[in-house]
Amino acid sequence: MRHNVGNRKLQRTTPHRLAMLKNMVTSLLEHEQIRTTIPKAKECRKMAEKVITLGKRGGLANVRQAARVVKNKVVLE
């Protein structure tokens, strides 16, 4: 069963929400700290942990997957 496994909508359309979360993850990785609301932080945490795991594994395919989320090439390296 998949009870309570969905994402928060955060009062935004899907493209807006995804762009906002990707920008937040990029800022988090760049500055190591961001100020935001608790629901946004909880959603951002999910994406950030996945990107960090990809970075730990290394490899070209994982770098490309992380590049889908992290839009700054300097941060990606």
Coordinates of N, CA and C in Angstrom, one line a residue:
M1 N 0.8 -1.2 0.0 CA 0.0 0.0 0.0 C 0.9 1.2 0.0
R2 N 0.3 2.3 -0.5 CA 1.1 3.5 -0.7 C 0.5 4.7 0.1
H3 N 0.2 4.5 1.3 CA -0.4 5.5 2.1 C 0.6 6.6 2.4
N4 N 0.2 7.9 2.2 CA 1.1 9.0 2.6 C 2.4 9.0 1.9
V5 N 2.5 8.7 0.6 CA 3.8 8.6 -0.1 C 3.9 9.7 -1.1
G6 N 2.9 10.6 -1.2 CA 2.9 11.6 -2.3 C 3.8 12.8 -2.0
N7 N 3.8 13.7 -2.9 CA 4.6 15.0 -2.7 C 3.6 16.1 -2.3
R8 N 4.2 17.1 -1.6 CA 3.4 18.3 -1.3 C 3.3 19.1 -2.5
K9 N 2.1 19.7 -2.7 CA 1.9 20.6 -3.9 C 2.4 22.0 -3.7
L10 N 2.5 22.4 -2.4 CA 3.0 23.8 -2.1 C 2.3 24.9 -2.8
Q11 N 1.0 24.7 -3.1 CA 0.2 25.8 -3.8 C 0.8 26.3 -5.1
R12 N 1.4 25.4 -5.8 CA 2.1 25.8 -7.1 C 1.7 24.8 -8.2
T13 N 1.9 25.2 -9.4 CA 1.7 24.3 -10.5 C 2.9 23.3 -10.6
T14 N 2.8 22.2 -11.3 CA 3.9 21.3 -11.3 C 5.2 21.8 -11.8
P15 N 5.2 22.5 -13.0 CA 6.5 23.1 -13.5 C 7.1 24.1 -12.5
H16 N 6.2 24.9 -11.9 CA 6.7 25.9 -11.0 C 7.4 25.3 -9.8
R17 N 6.7 24.2 -9.2 CA 7.2 23.5 -8.1 C 8.5 22.8 -8.3
L18 N 8.6 22.2 -9.5 CA 9.8 21.5 -9.8 C 11.0 22.4 -10.0
A19 N 10.7 23.5 -10.7 CA 11.8 24.5 -10.9 C 12.2 25.1 -9.6
M20 N 11.3 25.4 -8.7 CA 11.6 26.0 -7.4 C 12.5 25.0 -6.6
L21 N 12.1 23.8 -6.6 CA 12.8 22.8 -5.8 C 14.2 22.5 -6.4
K22 N 14.4 22.5 -7.7 CA 15.7 22.4 -8.3 C 16.6 23.6 -8.0
N23 N 16.0 24.8 -8.0 CA 16.8 26.0 -7.6 C 17.2 25.9 -6.1
M24 N 16.3 25.4 -5.3 CA 16.6 25.4 -3.9 C 17.7 24.3 -3.6
V25 N 17.7 23.2 -4.3 CA 18.8 22.2 -4.2 C 20.1 22.8 -4.6
T26 N 20.1 23.5 -5.8 CA 21.3 24.1 -6.3 C 21.9 25.1 -5.3
S27 N 21.0 25.9 -4.7 CA 21.4 26.9 -3.7 C 21.9 26.2 -2.5
L28 N 21.3 25.2 -2.1 CA 21.7 24.5 -0.9 C 23.1 23.9 -1.1
L29 N 23.4 23.3 -2.2 CA 24.7 22.7 -2.5 C 25.7 23.8 -2.6
E30 N 25.3 24.9 -3.1 CA 26.3 26.0 -3.4 C 26.7 26.7 -2.1
H31 N 25.6 27.1 -1.3 CA 25.9 27.9 -0.1 C 25.9 27.0 1.2
E32 N 25.5 25.8 1.1 CA 25.5 24.8 2.3 C 24.4 25.2 3.3
Q33 N 23.6 26.2 3.0 CA 22.6 26.6 4.0 C 21.6 27.5 3.3
I34 N 20.3 27.3 3.5 CA 19.3 28.2 2.9 C 18.2 28.5 3.9
R35 N 17.5 29.6 3.8 CA 16.4 29.9 4.6 C 15.1 29.7 3.8
T36 N 14.2 28.9 4.4 CA 12.9 28.6 3.7 C 11.9 28.1 4.8
T37 N 10.7 27.8 4.3 CA 9.7 27.3 5.2 C 9.9 25.8 5.4
I38 N 9.3 25.3 6.4 CA 9.5 23.9 6.8 C 8.9 22.9 5.7
P39 N 7.7 23.1 5.2 CA 7.3 22.2 4.1 C 8.2 22.2 2.9
K40 N 8.6 23.4 2.5 CA 9.6 23.4 1.4 C 10.9 22.7 1.7
A41 N 11.4 22.9 2.9 CA 12.6 22.3 3.3 C 12.5 20.8 3.2
K42 N 11.3 20.2 3.7 CA 11.1 18.8 3.7 C 11.1 18.2 2.3
E43 N 10.5 19.0 1.4 CA 10.5 18.5 0.0 C 11.9 18.6 -0.7
C44 N 12.6 19.7 -0.3 CA 13.9 19.9 -0.9 C 14.9 18.9 -0.4
R45 N 14.7 18.4 0.8 CA 15.6 17.4 1.4 C 15.5 16.1 0.6
K46 N 14.4 15.7 0.1 CA 14.2 14.5 -0.7 C 15.1 14.6 -1.9
M47 N 15.0 15.7 -2.7 CA 15.8 15.9 -3.9 C 17.3 16.0 -3.6
A48 N 17.6 16.7 -2.5 CA 19.0 17.0 -2.2 C 19.7 15.7 -1.8
E49 N 19.1 14.8 -1.0 CA 19.7 13.6 -0.6 C 19.9 12.7 -1.8
K50 N 19.0 12.7 -2.8 CA 19.2 11.8 -4.0 C 20.4 12.3 -4.8
V51 N 20.6 13.7 -4.9 CA 21.7 14.2 -5.7 C 23.0 14.0 -4.9
I52 N 23.0 14.1 -3.6 CA 24.2 13.8 -2.9 C 24.7 12.3 -3.0
T53 N 23.7 11.4 -3.0 CA 24.0 10.0 -3.2 C 24.6 9.8 -4.6
L54 N 24.0 10.4 -5.6 CA 24.6 10.3 -7.0 C 26.0 10.8 -7.0
G55 N 26.3 11.9 -6.3 CA 27.7 12.4 -6.3 C 28.6 11.5 -5.6
K56 N 28.2 10.8 -4.5 CA 29.1 9.9 -3.8 C 29.4 8.7 -4.7
R57 N 28.5 8.2 -5.5 CA 28.7 7.1 -6.4 C 29.7 7.4 -7.5
G58 N 29.6 8.6 -8.1 CA 30.5 9.0 -9.2 C 30.0 8.3 -10.5
G59 N 30.8 8.5 -11.5 CA 30.5 8.0 -12.8 C 29.8 8.9 -13.7
L60 N 29.9 8.7 -15.0 CA 29.3 9.7 -15.9 C 27.8 9.7 -15.9
A61 N 27.2 8.5 -15.8 CA 25.7 8.4 -15.8 C 25.1 9.1 -14.5
N62 N 25.8 8.9 -13.4 CA 25.3 9.6 -12.2 C 25.5 11.1 -12.2
V63 N 26.6 11.5 -12.9 CA 26.8 13.0 -13.0 C 25.7 13.6 -13.9
R64 N 25.3 12.8 -15.0 CA 24.3 13.3 -15.9 C 22.9 13.4 -15.2
Q65 N 22.6 12.4 -14.3 CA 21.4 12.4 -13.6 C 21.3 13.5 -12.6
A66 N 22.5 13.8 -11.9 CA 22.5 14.9 -11.0 C 22.4 16.2 -11.8
A67 N 22.9 16.3 -13.0 CA 22.8 17.5 -13.8 C 21.3 17.9 -14.1
R68 N 20.4 16.9 -14.0 CA 19.0 17.2 -14.3 C 18.4 18.1 -13.2
V69 N 19.0 18.0 -12.0 CA 18.5 18.8 -10.8 C 19.4 20.0 -10.6
V70 N 20.7 19.8 -10.6 CA 21.6 20.9 -10.3 C 21.9 21.7 -11.6
K71 N 21.5 22.9 -11.6 CA 21.6 23.7 -12.9 C 22.9 24.5 -13.0
N72 N 23.7 24.5 -11.9 CA 25.0 25.3 -12.0 C 26.1 24.3 -12.2
K73 N 26.9 24.5 -13.3 CA 28.0 23.6 -13.6 C 29.1 23.6 -12.6
V74 N 29.3 24.8 -12.0 CA 30.4 24.9 -10.9 C 30.0 24.0 -9.7
V75 N 28.8 24.1 -9.3 CA 28.3 23.3 -8.2 C 28.3 21.8 -8.5
L76 N 28.1 21.5 -9.7 CA 28.0 20.1 -10.2 C 29.4 19.4 -10.1
E77 N 30.4 20.1 -10.3 CA 31.8 19.5 -10.3 C 32.2 19.2 -8.9

